[in-house]
Coordinates of C-alpha atoms and ligand atoms in Angstrom, one line a residue:
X1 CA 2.2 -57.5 64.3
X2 CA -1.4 -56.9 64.7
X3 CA -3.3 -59.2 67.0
X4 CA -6.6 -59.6 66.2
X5 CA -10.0 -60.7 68.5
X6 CA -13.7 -61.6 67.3
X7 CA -16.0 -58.8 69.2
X8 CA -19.9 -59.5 69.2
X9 CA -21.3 -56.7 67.1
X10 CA -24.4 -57.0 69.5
X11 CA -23.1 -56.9 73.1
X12 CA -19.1 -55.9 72.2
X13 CA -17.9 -59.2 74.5
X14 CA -14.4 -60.2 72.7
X15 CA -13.2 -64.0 71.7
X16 CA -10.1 -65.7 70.4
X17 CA -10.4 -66.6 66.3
X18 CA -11.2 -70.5 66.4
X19 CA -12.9 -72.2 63.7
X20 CA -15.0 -73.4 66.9
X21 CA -16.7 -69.7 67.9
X22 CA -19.2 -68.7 64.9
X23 CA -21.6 -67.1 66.6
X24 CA -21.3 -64.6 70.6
X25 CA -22.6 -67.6 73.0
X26 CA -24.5 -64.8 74.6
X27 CA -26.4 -62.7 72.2
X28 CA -27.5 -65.9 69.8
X29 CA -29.7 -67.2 72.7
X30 CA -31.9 -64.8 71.7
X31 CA -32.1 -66.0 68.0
X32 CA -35.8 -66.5 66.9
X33 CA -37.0 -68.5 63.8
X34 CA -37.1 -66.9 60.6
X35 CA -35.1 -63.6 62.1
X36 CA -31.5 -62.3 60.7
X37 CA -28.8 -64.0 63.1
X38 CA -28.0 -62.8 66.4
X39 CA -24.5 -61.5 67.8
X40 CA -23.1 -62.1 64.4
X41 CA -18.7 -61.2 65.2
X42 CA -16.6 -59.3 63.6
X43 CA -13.0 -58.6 63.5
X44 CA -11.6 -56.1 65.7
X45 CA -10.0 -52.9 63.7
X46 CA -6.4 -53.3 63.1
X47 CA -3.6 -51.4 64.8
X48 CA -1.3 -50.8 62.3
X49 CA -2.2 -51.2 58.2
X50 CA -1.1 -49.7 55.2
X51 CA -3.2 -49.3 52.2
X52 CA -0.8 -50.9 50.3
X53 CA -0.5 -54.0 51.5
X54 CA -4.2 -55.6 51.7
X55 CA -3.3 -58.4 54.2
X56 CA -2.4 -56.0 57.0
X57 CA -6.1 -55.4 57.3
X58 CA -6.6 -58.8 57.9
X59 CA -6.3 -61.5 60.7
X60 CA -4.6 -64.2 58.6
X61 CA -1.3 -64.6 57.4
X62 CA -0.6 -64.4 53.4
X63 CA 1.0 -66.9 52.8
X64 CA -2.3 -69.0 53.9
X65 CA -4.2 -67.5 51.0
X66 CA -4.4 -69.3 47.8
X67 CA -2.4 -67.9 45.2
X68 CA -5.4 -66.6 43.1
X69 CA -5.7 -62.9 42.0
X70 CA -9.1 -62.2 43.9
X71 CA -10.3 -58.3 44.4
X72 CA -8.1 -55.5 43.1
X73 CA -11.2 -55.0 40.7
X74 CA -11.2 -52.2 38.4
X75 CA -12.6 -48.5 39.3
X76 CA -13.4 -45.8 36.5
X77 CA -15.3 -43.1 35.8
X78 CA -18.6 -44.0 33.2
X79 CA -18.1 -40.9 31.1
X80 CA -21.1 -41.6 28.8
X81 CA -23.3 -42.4 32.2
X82 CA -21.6 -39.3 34.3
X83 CA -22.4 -37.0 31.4
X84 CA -26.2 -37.8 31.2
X85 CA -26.9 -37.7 35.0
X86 CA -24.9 -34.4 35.4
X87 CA -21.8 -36.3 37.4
X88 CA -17.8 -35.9 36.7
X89 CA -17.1 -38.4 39.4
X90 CA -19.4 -41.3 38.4
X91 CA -17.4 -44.2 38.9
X92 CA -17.9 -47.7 38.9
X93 CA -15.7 -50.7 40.7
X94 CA -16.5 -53.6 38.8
X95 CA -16.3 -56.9 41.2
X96 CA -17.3 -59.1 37.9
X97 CA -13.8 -59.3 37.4
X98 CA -12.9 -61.7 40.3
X99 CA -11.9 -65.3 39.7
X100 CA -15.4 -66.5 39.8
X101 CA -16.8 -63.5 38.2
X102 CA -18.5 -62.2 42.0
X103 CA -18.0 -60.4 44.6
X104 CA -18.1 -63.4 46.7
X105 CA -14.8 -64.4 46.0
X106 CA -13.6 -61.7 48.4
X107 CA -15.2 -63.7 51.0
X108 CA -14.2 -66.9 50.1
X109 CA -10.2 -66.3 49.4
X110 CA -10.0 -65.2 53.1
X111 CA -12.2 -68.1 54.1
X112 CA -9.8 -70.6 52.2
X113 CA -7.0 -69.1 54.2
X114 CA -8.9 -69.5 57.4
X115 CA -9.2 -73.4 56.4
X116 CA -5.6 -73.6 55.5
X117 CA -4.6 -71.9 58.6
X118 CA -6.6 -74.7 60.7
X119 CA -6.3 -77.7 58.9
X120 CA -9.6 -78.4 57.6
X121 CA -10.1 -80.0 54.3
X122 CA -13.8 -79.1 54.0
X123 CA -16.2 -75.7 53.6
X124 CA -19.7 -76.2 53.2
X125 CA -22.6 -73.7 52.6
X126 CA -25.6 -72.5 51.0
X127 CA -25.8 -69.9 48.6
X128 CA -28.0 -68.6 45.5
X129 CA -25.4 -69.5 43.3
X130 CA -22.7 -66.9 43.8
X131 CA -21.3 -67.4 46.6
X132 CA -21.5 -71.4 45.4
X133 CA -19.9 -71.1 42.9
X134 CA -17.2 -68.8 44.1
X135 CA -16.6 -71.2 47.0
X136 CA -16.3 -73.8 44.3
X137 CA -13.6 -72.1 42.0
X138 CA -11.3 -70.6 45.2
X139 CA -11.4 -74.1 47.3
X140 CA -10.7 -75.9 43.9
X141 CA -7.3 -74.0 43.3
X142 CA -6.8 -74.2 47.2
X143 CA -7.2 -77.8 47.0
X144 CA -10.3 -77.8 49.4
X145 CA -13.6 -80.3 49.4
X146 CA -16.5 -78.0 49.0
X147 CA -20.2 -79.3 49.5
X148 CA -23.0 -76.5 48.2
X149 CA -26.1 -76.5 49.1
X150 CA -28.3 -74.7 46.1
X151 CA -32.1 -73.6 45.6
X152 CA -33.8 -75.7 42.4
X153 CA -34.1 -72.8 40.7
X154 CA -30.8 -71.5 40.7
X155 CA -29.9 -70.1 37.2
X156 CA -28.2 -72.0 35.1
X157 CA -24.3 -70.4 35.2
X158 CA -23.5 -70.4 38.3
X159 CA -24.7 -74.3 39.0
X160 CA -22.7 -75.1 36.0
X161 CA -19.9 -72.9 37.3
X162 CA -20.0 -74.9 40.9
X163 CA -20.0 -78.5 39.0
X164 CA -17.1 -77.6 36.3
X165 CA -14.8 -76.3 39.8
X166 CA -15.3 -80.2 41.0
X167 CA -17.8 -79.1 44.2
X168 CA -20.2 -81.1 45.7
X169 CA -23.5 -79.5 44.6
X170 CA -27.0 -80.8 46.3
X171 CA -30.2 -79.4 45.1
X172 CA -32.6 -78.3 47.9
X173 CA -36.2 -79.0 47.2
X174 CA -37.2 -75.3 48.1
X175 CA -35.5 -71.7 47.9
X176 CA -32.4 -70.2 49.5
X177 CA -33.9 -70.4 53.0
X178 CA -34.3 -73.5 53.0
X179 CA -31.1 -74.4 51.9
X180 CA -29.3 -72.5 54.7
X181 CA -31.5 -74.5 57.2
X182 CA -29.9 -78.1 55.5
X183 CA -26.3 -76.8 55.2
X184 CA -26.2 -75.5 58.8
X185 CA -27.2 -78.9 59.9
X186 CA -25.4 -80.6 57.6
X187 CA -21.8 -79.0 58.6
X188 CA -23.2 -79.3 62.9
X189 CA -23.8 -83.0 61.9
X190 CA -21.0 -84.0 59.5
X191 CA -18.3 -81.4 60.0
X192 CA -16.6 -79.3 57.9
X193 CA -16.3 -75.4 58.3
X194 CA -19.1 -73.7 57.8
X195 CA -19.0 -70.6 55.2
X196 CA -22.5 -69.3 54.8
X197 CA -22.7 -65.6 54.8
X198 CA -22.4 -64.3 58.0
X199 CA -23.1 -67.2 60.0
X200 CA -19.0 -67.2 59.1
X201 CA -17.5 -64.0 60.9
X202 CA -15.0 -64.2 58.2
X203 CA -17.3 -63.4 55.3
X204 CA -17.9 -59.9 56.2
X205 CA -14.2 -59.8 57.1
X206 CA -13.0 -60.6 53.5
X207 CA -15.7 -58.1 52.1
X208 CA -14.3 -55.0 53.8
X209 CA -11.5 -55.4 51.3
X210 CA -13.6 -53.6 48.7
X211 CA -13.7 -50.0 51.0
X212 CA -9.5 -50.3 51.5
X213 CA -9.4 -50.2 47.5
X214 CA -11.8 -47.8 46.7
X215 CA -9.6 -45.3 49.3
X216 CA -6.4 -46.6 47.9
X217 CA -7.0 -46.1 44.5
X218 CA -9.0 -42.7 44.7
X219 CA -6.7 -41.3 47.7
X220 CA -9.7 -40.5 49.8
X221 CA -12.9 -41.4 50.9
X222 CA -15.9 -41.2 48.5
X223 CA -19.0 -39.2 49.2
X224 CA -21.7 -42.1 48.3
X225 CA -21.2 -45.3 47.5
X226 CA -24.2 -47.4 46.0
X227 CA -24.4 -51.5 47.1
X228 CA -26.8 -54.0 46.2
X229 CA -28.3 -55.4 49.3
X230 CA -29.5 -59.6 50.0
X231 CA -28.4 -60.9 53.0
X232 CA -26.5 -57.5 53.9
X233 CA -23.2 -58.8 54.2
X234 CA -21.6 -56.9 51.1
X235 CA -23.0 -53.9 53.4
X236 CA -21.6 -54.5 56.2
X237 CA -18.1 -55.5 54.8
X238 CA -18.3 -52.5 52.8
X239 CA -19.1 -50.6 56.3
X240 CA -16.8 -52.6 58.1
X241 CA -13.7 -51.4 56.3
X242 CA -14.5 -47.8 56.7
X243 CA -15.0 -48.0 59.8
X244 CA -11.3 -49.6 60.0
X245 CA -10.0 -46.9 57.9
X246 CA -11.6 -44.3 59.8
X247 CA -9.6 -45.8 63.3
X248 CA -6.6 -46.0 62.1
X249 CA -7.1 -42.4 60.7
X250 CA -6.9 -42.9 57.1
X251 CA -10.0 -41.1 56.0
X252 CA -11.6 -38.5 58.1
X253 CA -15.4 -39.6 57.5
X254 CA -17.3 -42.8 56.7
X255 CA -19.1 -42.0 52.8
X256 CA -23.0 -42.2 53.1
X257 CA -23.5 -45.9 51.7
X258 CA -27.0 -46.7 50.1
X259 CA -28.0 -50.0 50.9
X260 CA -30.4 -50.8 47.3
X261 CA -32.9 -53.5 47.6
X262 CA -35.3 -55.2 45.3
X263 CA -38.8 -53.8 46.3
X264 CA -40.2 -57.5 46.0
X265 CA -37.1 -58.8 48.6
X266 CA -37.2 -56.0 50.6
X267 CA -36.4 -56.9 54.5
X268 CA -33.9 -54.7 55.7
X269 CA -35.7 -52.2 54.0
X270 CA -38.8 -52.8 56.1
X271 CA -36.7 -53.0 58.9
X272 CA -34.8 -49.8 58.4
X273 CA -38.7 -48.3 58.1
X274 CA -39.4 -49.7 61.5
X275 CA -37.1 -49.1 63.8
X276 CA -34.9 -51.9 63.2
X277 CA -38.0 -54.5 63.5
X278 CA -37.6 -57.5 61.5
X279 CA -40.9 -59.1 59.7
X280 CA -41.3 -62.3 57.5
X281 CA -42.4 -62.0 53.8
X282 CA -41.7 -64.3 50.9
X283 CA -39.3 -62.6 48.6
X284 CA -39.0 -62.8 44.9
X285 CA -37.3 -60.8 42.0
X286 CA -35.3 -61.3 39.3
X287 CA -32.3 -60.3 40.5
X288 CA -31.6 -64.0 41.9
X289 CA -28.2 -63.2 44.4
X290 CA -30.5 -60.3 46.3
X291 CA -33.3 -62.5 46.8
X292 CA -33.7 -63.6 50.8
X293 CA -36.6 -64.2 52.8
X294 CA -34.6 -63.6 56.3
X295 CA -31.4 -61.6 55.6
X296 CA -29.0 -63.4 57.8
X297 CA -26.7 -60.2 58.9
X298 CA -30.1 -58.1 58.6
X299 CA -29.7 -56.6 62.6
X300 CA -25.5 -55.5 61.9
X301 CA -26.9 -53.9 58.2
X302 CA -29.6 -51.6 59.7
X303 CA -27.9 -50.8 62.8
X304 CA -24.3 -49.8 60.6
X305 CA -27.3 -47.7 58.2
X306 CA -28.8 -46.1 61.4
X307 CA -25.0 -45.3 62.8
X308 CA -23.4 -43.7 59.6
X309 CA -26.8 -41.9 58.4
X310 CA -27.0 -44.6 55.5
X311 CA -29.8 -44.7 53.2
X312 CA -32.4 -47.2 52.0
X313 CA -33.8 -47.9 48.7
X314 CA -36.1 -49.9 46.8
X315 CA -36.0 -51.2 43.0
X316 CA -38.6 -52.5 40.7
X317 CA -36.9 -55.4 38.6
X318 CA -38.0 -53.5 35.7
X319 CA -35.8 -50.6 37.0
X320 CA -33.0 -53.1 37.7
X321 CA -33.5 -54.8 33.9
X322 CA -33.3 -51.1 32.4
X323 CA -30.3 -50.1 35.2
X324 CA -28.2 -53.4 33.6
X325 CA -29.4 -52.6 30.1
X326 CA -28.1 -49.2 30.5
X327 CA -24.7 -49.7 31.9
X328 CA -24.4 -52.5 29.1
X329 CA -25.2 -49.8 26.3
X330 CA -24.0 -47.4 28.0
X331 CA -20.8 -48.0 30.0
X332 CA -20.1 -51.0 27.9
X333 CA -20.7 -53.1 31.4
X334 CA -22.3 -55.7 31.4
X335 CA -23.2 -56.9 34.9
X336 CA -25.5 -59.7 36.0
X337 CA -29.0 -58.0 37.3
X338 CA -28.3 -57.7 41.2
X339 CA -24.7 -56.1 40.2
X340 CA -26.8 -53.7 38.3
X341 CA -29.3 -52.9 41.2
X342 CA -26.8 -50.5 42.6
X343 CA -27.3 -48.2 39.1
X344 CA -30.6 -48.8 39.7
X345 CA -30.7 -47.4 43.1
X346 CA -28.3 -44.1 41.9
X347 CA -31.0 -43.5 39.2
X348 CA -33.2 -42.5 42.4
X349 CA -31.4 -40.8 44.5
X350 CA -29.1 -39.0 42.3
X351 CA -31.7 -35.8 42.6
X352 CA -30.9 -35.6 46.3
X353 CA -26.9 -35.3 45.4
X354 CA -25.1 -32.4 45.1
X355 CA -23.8 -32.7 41.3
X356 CA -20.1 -32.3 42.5
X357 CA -20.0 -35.6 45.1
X358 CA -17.7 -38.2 43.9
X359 CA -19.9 -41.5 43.9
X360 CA -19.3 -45.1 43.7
X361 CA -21.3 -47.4 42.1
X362 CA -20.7 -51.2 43.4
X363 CA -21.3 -53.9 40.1
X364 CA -21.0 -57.1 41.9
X365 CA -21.1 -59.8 39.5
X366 CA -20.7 -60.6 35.8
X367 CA -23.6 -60.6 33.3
X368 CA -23.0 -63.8 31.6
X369 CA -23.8 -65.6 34.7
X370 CA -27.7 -65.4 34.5
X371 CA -28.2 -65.6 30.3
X372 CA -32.1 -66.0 30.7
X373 CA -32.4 -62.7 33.0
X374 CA -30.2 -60.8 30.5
X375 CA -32.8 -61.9 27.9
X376 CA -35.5 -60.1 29.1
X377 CA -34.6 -56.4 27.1
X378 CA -33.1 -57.7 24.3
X379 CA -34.1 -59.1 20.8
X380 CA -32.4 -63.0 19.4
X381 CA -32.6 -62.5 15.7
X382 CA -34.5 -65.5 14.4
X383 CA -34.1 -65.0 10.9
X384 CA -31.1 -65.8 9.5
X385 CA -29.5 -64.2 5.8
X386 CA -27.4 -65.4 3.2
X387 CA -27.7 -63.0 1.1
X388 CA -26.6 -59.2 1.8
X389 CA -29.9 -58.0 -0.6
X390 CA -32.1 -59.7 2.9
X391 CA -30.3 -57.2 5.2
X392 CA -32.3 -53.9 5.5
Ligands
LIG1 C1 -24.4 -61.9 47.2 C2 -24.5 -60.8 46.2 C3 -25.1 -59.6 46.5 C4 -25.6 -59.3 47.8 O1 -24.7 -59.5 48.9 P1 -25.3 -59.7 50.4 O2 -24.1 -59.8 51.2 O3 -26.1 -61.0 50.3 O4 -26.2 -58.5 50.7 C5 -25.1 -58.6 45.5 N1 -24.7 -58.9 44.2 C6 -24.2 -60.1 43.9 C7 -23.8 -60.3 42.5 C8 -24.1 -61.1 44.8 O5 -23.6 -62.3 44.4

């Protein structure tokens, strides 16, 4: 049996797994306003684990988890896709198959269990509507009051999504910032566990899952694998597992991951240009579940992309709209725009890879979620026919 500890990612100090320890006591004094969190935890690597058996990477028991078939998302290779660009081993692992039709879920099944293993009856958090609604649909089937705080302008699927699953939704006057801000306070002031993105140790935890099945199911490690980048928590899930893999000696080298950002919500980015230095700037872009002002595990993301040589890039959303277009047409996915970001971001860098590499490409949430942003290269007939003469 493994026996697993929290370790501050900052200052390595080590702490029993309570629902009462979020956060190192030491390293989040020195947490400033409008900064990424400071010593965000993480799971220590487990001793013994077998790729086939997903919960031996993790520190809660099975039969906590909700019985709901979350991750174990498909991986191919995009023939069409790896022809054009010159790449047999194009594949891409399609999260928008989860539950709730995110990535998220992956955080959220583990998070249920954490609940269940402790007795509370209540998760709260903030989100930009994946992570809500995710939250929503896995602590509905785990029986689990769930209280979301959303920006106004979240798109229309995923607030419908979080009401049909029953949750508690409360519209923030102001963006995803500022909803963080209110649900923090909220669940110091009122109770209930806390799942916002990193703030949540487990989070990144349930994340890692996603690296244990891409080296299950291709038998070895990848050479590059592509990841769409908000708060940085996908990143440092995805990061987290290799490095798991990697101590337990399961692959022999950690792929180079690059972190893709939208150039108009583009902090770790910045950061990653300035020696790990985090500034403020407003964000916006299209791509609604990448768009953060502060990236909450913004220090753990850069300093995993400074340890493991990762890379950093930038998107237009006009890059992102043709990179979801594309793997619509093209690889018959149709993923919501931040799950497309990833394409995006291979689009870029794909002349600085050798032509051989086998290369991951992370689609992390289902088109049909954001209908207006999926507009935006496409043509609604408005004339309808009823007579075969008026097609042309
Ligand atoms: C949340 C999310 C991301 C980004 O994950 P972070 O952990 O915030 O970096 C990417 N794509 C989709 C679809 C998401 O919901």
């Amino acid at each position: 049996m493994n026996s697993f500890k929290y370790q501050c990612s900052e200052c390595g100090k080590t702490f029993d797994i309570t629902p009462q320890i979020m956060l190192c006591d030491k390293c989040s004094k020195a947490q400033e306003q409008n900064k990424p969190l400071r010593g965000i935890l993480e799971v220590t690597p487990p001793k013994k684990a077998s790729l086939e058996d997903i919960f031996s990477f993790l520190p809660l028991e099975k039969k906590n988890f909700p019985n709901l078939p979350v991750g174990n998302s498909p991986i191919w290779t995009a023939d069409l896709l790896g022809r054009e660009t010159g790449f047999d081993n194009l594949y891409i692992k399609n999260d928008g198959t989860n539950p709730t039709a995110s990535f998220k879920d992956r955080a959220s099944w583990p998070v249920a269990a954490f609940a269940k293993t402790w007795g509370i009856n209540e998760i709260v958090l903030a989100s930009t509507g994946n992570a809500a609604s995710s939250m929503a649909g896995i602590g509905a089937c785990a029986g689990l009051k769930v209280t979301i705080f959303l920006p106004e302008n979240v798109p229309m699927g995923k607030l419908v999504q979080s009401l049909q699953y029953g949750a508690r939704v409360i519209l923030v006057d102001g963006n995803y910032d500022a909803a963080y801000e209110l649900s923090m306070q909220y669940s110091k002031e009122k109770g209930g566990l806390n799942r916002n993105t990193a703030y949540n140790p487990i989070t990144i935890e349930g994340k890692k899952t996603v690296s244990i099945e891409i080296v299950r199911d291709l038998k070895k490690a990848p050479d590059h694998v592509f990841v769409p980048v908000g708060d940085g928590v996908i990143l440092s899930g995805v990061y987290k597992g290799f490095r798991d893999l990697l101590s337990l000696g399961l692959i022999d080298k950690v792929p180079t991951i690059h972190a893709i950002q939208s150039s108009t919500s583009d902090a770790i980015h910045r950061a990653w240009n300035n020696g790990g230095k985090f500034d403020f700037k407003h964000s916006s872009t299209i791509a609604d579940s990448i768009c953060v002002d502060v990236p909450r595990c913004g220090h753990l993301a850069v300093k995993n992309l400074y340890s493991h040589n990762g890379k950093c890039i930038t998107v237009s959303d006009d890059e992102i709209l043709v990179a979801q277009k594309t793997l619509s047409e093209k690889a018959g996915l149709f993923t919501e725009p931040a799950g497309a970001a990833s394409y995006a971001g291979f689009l870029k860098a794909k002349d600085q890879i050798e032509k051989d590499s086998t290369i991951v490409i992370l689609a992390t949430g289902m088109g049909l979620k954001d209908l207006s942003a999926a507009q935006n290269k496409i043509k609604i007939p408005t004339k309808t026919v009823k007579d075969i003469t008026e097609i042309d």
